[in-house]
GROMACS .gro file of C-alpha atoms in nm:
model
  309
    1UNK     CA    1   0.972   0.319   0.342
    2UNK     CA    2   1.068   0.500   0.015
    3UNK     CA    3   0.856   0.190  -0.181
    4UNK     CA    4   0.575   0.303   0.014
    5UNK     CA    5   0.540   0.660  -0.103
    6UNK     CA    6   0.547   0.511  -0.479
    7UNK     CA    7   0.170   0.408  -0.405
    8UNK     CA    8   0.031   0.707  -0.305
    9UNK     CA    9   0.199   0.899  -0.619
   10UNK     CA   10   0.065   0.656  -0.821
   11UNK     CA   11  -0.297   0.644  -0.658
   12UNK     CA   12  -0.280   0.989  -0.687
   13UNK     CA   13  -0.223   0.994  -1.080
   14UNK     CA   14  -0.529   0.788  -1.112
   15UNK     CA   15  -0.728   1.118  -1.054
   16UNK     CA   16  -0.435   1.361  -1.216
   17UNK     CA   17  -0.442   1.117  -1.512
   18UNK     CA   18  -0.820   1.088  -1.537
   19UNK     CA   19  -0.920   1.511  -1.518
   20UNK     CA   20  -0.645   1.583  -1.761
   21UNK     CA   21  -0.861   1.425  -2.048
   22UNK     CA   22  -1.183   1.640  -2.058
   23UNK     CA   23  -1.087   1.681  -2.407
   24UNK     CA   24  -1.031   1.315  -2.472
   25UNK     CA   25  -1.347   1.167  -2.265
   26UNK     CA   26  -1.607   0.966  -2.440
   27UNK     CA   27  -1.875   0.975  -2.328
   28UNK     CA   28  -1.789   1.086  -2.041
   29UNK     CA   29  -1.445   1.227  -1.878
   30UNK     CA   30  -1.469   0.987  -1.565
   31UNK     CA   31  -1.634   0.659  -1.683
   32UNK     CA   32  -1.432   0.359  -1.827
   33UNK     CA   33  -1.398   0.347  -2.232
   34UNK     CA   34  -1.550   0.043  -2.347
   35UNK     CA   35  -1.357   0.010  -2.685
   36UNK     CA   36  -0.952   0.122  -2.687
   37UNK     CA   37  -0.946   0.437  -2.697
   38UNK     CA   38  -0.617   0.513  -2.797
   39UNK     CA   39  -0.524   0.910  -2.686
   40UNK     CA   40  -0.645   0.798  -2.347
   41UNK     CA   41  -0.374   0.449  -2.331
   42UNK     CA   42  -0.104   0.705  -2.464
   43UNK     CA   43  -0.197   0.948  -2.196
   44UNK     CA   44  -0.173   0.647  -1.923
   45UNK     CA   45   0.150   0.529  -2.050
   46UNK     CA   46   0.314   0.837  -2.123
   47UNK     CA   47   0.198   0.979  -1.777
   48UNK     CA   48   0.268   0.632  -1.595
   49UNK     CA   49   0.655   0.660  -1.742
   50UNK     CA   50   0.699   1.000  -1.637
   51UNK     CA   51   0.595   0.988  -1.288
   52UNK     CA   52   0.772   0.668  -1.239
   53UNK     CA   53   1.087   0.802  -1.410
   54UNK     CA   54   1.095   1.126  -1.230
   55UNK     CA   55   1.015   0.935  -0.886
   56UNK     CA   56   1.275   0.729  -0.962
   57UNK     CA   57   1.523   0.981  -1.036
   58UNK     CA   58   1.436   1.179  -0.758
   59UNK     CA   59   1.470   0.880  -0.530
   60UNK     CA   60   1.875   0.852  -0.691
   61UNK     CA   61   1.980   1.210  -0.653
   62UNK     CA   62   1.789   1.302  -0.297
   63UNK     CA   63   1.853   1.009  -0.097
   64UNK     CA   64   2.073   0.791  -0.299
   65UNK     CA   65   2.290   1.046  -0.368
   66UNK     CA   66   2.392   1.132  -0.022
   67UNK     CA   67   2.573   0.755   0.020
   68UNK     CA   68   2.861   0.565  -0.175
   69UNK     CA   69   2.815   0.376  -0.409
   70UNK     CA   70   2.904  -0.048  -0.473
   71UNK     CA   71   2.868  -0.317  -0.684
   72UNK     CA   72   2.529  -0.501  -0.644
   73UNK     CA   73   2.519  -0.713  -0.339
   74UNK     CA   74   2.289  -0.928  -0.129
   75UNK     CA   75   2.114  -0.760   0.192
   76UNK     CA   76   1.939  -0.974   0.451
   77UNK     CA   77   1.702  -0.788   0.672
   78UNK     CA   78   1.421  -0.983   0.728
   79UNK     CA   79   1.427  -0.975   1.129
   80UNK     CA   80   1.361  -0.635   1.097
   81UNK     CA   81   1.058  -0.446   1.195
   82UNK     CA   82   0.890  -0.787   1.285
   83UNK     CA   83   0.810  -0.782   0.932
   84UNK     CA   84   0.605  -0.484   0.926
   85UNK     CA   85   0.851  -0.336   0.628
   86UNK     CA   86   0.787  -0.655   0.411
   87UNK     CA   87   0.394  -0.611   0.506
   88UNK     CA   88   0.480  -0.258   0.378
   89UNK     CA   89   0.598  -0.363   0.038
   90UNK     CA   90   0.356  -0.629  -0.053
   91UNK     CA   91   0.066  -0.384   0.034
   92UNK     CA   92   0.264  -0.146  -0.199
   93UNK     CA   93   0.315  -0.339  -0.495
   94UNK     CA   94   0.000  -0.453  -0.474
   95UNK     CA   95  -0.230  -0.115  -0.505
   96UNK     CA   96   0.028   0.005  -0.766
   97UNK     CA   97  -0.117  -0.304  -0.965
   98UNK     CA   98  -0.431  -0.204  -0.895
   99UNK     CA   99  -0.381   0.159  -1.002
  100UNK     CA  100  -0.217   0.020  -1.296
  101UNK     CA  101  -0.501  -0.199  -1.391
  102UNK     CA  102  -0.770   0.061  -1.348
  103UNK     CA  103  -0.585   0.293  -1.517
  104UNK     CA  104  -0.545   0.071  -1.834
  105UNK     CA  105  -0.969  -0.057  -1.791
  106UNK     CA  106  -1.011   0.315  -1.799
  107UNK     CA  107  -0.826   0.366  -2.148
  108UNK     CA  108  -1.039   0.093  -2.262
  109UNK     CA  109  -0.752  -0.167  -2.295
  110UNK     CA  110  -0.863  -0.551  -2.275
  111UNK     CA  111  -0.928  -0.731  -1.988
  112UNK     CA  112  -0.625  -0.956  -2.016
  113UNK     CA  113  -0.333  -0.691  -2.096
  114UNK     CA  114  -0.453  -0.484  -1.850
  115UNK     CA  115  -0.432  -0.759  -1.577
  116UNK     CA  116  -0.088  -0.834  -1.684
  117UNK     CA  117   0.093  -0.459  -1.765
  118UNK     CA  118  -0.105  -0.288  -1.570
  119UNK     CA  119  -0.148  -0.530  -1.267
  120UNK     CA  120   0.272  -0.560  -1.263
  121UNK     CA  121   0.362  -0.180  -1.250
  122UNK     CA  122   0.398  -0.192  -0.874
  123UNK     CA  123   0.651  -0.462  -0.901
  124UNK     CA  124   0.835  -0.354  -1.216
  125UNK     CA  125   0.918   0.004  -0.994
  126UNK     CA  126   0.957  -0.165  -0.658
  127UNK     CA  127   1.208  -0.388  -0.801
  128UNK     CA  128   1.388  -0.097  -0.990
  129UNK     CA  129   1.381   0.071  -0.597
  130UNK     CA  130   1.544  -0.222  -0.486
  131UNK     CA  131   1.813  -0.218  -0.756
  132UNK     CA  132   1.899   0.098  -0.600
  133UNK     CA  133   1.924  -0.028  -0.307
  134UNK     CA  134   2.100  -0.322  -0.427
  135UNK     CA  135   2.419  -0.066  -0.528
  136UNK     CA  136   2.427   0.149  -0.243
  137UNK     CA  137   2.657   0.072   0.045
  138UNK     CA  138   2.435   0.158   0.291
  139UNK     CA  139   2.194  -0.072   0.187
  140UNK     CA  140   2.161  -0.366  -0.050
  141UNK     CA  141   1.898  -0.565  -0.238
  142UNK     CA  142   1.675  -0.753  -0.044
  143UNK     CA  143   1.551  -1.069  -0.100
  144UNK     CA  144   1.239  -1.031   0.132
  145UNK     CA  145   1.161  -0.706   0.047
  146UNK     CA  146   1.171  -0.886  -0.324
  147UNK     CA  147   0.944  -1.214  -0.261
  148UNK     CA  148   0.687  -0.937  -0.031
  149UNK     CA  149   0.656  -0.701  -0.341
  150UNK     CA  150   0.618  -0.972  -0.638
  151UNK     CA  151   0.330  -1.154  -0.353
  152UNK     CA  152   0.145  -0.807  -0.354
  153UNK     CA  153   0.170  -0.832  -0.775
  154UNK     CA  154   0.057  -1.216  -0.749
  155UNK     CA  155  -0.278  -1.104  -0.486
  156UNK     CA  156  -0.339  -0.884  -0.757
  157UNK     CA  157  -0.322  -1.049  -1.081
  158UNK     CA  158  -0.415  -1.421  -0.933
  159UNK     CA  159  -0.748  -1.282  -0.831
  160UNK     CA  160  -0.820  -1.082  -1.149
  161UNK     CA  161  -0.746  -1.405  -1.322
  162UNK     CA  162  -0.919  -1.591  -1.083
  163UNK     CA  163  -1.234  -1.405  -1.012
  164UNK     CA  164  -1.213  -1.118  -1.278
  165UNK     CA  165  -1.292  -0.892  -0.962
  166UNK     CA  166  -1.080  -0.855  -0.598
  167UNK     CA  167  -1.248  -1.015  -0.359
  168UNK     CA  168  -0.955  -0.978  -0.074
  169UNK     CA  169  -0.868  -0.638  -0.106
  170UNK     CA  170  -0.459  -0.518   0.056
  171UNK     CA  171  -0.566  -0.200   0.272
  172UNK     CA  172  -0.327   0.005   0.476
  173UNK     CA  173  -0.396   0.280   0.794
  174UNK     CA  174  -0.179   0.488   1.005
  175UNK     CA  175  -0.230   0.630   1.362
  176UNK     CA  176   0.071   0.828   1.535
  177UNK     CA  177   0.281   0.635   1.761
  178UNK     CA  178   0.421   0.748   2.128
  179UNK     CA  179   0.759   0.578   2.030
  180UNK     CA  180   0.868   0.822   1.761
  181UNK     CA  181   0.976   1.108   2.018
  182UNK     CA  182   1.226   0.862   2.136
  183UNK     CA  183   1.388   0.808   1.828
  184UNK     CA  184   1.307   1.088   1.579
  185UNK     CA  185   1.560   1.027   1.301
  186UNK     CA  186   1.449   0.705   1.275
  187UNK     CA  187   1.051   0.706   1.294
  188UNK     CA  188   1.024   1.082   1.197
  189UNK     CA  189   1.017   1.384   1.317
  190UNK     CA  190   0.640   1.487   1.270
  191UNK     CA  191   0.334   1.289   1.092
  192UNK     CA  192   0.472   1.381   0.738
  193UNK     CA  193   0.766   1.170   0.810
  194UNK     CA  194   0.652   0.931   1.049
  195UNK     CA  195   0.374   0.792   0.867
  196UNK     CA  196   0.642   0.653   0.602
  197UNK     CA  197   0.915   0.551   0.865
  198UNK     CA  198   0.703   0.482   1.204
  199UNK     CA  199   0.542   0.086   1.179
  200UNK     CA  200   0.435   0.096   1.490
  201UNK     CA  201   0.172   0.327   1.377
  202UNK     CA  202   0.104   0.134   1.061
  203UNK     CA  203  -0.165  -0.135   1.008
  204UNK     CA  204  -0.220  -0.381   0.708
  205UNK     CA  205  -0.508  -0.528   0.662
  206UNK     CA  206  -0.666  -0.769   0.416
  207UNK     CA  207  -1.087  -0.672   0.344
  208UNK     CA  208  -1.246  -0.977   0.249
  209UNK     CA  209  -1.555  -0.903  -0.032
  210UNK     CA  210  -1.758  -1.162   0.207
  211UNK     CA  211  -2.105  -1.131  -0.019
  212UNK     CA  212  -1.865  -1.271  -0.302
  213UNK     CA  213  -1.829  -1.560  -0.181
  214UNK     CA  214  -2.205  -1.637  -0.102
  215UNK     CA  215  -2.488  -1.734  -0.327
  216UNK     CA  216  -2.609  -1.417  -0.497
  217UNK     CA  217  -2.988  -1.448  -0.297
  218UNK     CA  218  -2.766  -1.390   0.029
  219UNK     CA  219  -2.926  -1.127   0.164
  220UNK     CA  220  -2.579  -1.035   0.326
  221UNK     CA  221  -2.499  -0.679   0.255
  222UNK     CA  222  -2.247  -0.623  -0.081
  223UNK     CA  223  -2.079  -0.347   0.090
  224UNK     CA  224  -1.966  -0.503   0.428
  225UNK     CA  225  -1.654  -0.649   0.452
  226UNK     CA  226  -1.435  -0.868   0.688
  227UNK     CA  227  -1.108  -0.703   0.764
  228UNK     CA  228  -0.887  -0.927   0.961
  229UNK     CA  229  -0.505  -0.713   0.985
  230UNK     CA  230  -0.136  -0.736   1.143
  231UNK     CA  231   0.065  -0.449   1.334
  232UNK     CA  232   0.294  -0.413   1.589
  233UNK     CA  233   0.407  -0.229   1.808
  234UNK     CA  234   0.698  -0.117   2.066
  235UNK     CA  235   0.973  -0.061   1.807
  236UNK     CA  236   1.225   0.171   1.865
  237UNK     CA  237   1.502  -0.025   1.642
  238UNK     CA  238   1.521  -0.242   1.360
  239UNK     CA  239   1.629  -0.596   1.509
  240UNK     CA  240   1.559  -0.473   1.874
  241UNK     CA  241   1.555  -0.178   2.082
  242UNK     CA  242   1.848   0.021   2.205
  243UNK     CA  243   1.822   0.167   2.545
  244UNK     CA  244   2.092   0.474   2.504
  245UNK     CA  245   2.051   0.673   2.164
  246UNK     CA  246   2.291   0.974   2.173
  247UNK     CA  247   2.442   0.922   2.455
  248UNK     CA  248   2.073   0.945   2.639
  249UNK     CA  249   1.905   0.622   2.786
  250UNK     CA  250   1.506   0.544   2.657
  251UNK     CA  251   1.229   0.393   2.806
  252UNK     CA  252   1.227   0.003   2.764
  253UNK     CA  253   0.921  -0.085   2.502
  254UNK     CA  254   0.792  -0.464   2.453
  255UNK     CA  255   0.775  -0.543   2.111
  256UNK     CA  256   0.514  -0.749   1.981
  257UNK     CA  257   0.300  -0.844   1.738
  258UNK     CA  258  -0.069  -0.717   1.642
  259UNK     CA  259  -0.400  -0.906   1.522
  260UNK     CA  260  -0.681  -0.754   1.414
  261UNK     CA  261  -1.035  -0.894   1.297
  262UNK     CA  262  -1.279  -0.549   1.177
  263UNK     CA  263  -1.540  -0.457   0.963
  264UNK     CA  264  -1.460  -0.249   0.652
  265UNK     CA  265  -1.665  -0.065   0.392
  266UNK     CA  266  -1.616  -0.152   0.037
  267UNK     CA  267  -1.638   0.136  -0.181
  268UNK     CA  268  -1.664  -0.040  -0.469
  269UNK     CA  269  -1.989  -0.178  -0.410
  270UNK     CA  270  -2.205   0.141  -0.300
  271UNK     CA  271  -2.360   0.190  -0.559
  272UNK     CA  272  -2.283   0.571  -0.664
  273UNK     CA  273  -2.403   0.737  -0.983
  274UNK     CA  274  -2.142   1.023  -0.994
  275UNK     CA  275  -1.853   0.948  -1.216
  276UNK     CA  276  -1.644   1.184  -0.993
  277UNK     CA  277  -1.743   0.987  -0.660
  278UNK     CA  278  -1.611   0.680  -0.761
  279UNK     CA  279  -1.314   0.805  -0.929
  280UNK     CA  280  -1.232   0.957  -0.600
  281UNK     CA  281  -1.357   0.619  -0.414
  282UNK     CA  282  -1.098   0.415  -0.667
  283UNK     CA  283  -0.823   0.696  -0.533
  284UNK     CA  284  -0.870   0.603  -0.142
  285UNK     CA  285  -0.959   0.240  -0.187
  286UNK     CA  286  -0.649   0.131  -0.049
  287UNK     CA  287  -0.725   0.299   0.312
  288UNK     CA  288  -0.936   0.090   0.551
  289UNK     CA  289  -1.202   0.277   0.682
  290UNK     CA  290  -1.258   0.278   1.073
  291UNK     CA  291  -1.468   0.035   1.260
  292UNK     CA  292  -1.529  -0.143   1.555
  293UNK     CA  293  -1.209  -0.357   1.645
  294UNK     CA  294  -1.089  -0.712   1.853
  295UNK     CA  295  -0.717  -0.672   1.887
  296UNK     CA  296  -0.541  -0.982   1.984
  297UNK     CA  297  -0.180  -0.968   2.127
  298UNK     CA  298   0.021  -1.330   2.214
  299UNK     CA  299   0.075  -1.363   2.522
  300UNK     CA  300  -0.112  -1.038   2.659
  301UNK     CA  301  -0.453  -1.074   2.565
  302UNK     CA  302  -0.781  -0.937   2.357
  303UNK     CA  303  -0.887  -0.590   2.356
  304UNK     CA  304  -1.216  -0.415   2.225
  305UNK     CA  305  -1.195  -0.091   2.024
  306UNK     CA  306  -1.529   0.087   1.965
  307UNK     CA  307  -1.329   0.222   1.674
  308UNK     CA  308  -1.011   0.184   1.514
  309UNK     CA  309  -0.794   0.293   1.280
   0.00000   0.00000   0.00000
């Protein structure tokens, strides 16, 4: 949950980063530098080590803080959530990278260093988060949480080297649950919380870049994509759900899993002639944009939405 916010800071510096060089733009303040220009990598780096180092701090004396301390030690919690955490982190790590890269492309910086500094910053500050988690008592460092944020950096990277483009793009959207009244200090306590802690509300979805991968006379539209996605939903509890929470009994939930198979828009492919626009496209990229939805739960059944979210 506390990974997860990283990814909108940093999403968000793409556009902080890129209006605070009107002085520095050439030719122009939103288009990508095609030769290094070197005020605008400082300005990256600089701003990209602030902003992480000031998250990071912030992280250690507002929530840290308020536990003990211990020596660095294992945590196992991969039957949590159903998984939905380590969807969380991969998803994370991965449009850090991607903020990362662009930021670096924007500077002017080769193709190649780029990919690799720029396309590891999610996991080089999801791994420093889990360090932190690693020596806190009321935590520890997790292994899955590890292997689910260095796959989101691998997505990344192996399709820039791959492809030189990202043809299966790691999208994320939220809807309020029902199930966070139930348990409020836990899944949150209004949408400003709940959209961090609450998975049940949370979706992850891969958009595949389907004209990529046909000839180039396909007359399939570029900017149509194939979204298939996991959720689920029922959760009260980590491992399972409790029945009494403070000293008052729940409803019983079913928890299960969530398949999804949408359409998506890809931004990057409209073709847009503002500089602005797609600087503000390459800010939201990460959110999947609603569409007609088959949802497909084991055991239950297949559902229709005319549009979801």
């Amino acid at each position: 949950m506390k990974a997860k916010a990283l990814v909108f800071i940093f999403c968000l510096s793409f556009s902080i980063d890129v209006m605070a060089q009107d002085s520095l733009s050439a030719p122009s303040l939103f288009q990508t530098s095609e030769v290094i220009n070197k005020k605008r990598r400082n300005l990256v780096v600089g701003g990209e080590l602030l902003i992480g180092t000031t998250t990071l701090i912030g992280l250690d004396r507002l929530w840290y803080a308020n536990y003990p301390r211990s020596p660095l030690h294992l945590f196992n919690d991969n039957d949590e959530w159903l998984q939905m955490d380590k969807m969380g982190h991969a998803q994370t790590s991965y449009s850090l990278g991607q903020s990362g890269y662009s930021l670096l492309k924007w500077a002017g910086v080769k193709e190649k260093n780029a990919m690799w500094y720029g396309g590891s910053l999610g996991l080089m500050f999801t791994s420093v988060v889990e360090v932190l988690d690693g020596v806190s008592s009321q935590w520890g460092f997790s292994m899955g949480d590890f292997i689910a944020d260095a796959s989101g950096t691998a997505l990344f990277i192996g399709q820039q080297a791959l492809w030189k483009e990202q043809r299966i793009l790691f999208k994320w959207t939220f809807m309020p649950s029902p199930y966070a009244q139930y348990r409020p200090n836990v899944l949150g306590k209004d949408w400003t919380q709940q959209w961090l802690k609450d998975y049940n509300g949370q979706t992850y979805w891969l958009s595949i870049d389907v004209a990529a991968f046909l000839p180039k006379t396909s007359k399939y539209p570029k900017w149509l994509n194939l979204a298939v996605g996991y959720g689920a939903d029922g959760m009260t509890g980590g491992s399972s759900n409790p029945l009494i929470v403070n000293g008052k009994s729940i409803p019983y939930f079913d928890r299960h899993r969530q398949y999804f198979l949408s359409f998506d828009i890809n931004l990057n492919k409209i073709k847009i002639k503002n500089s602005f626009l797609k600087a503000v496209c390459k800010t939201v990229g990460f959110i999947k944009i609603p569409a007609p939805t088959l949802e497909l739960i084991p055991g239950k059944g297949a559902y229709f939405h005319t549009l979801y979210f």
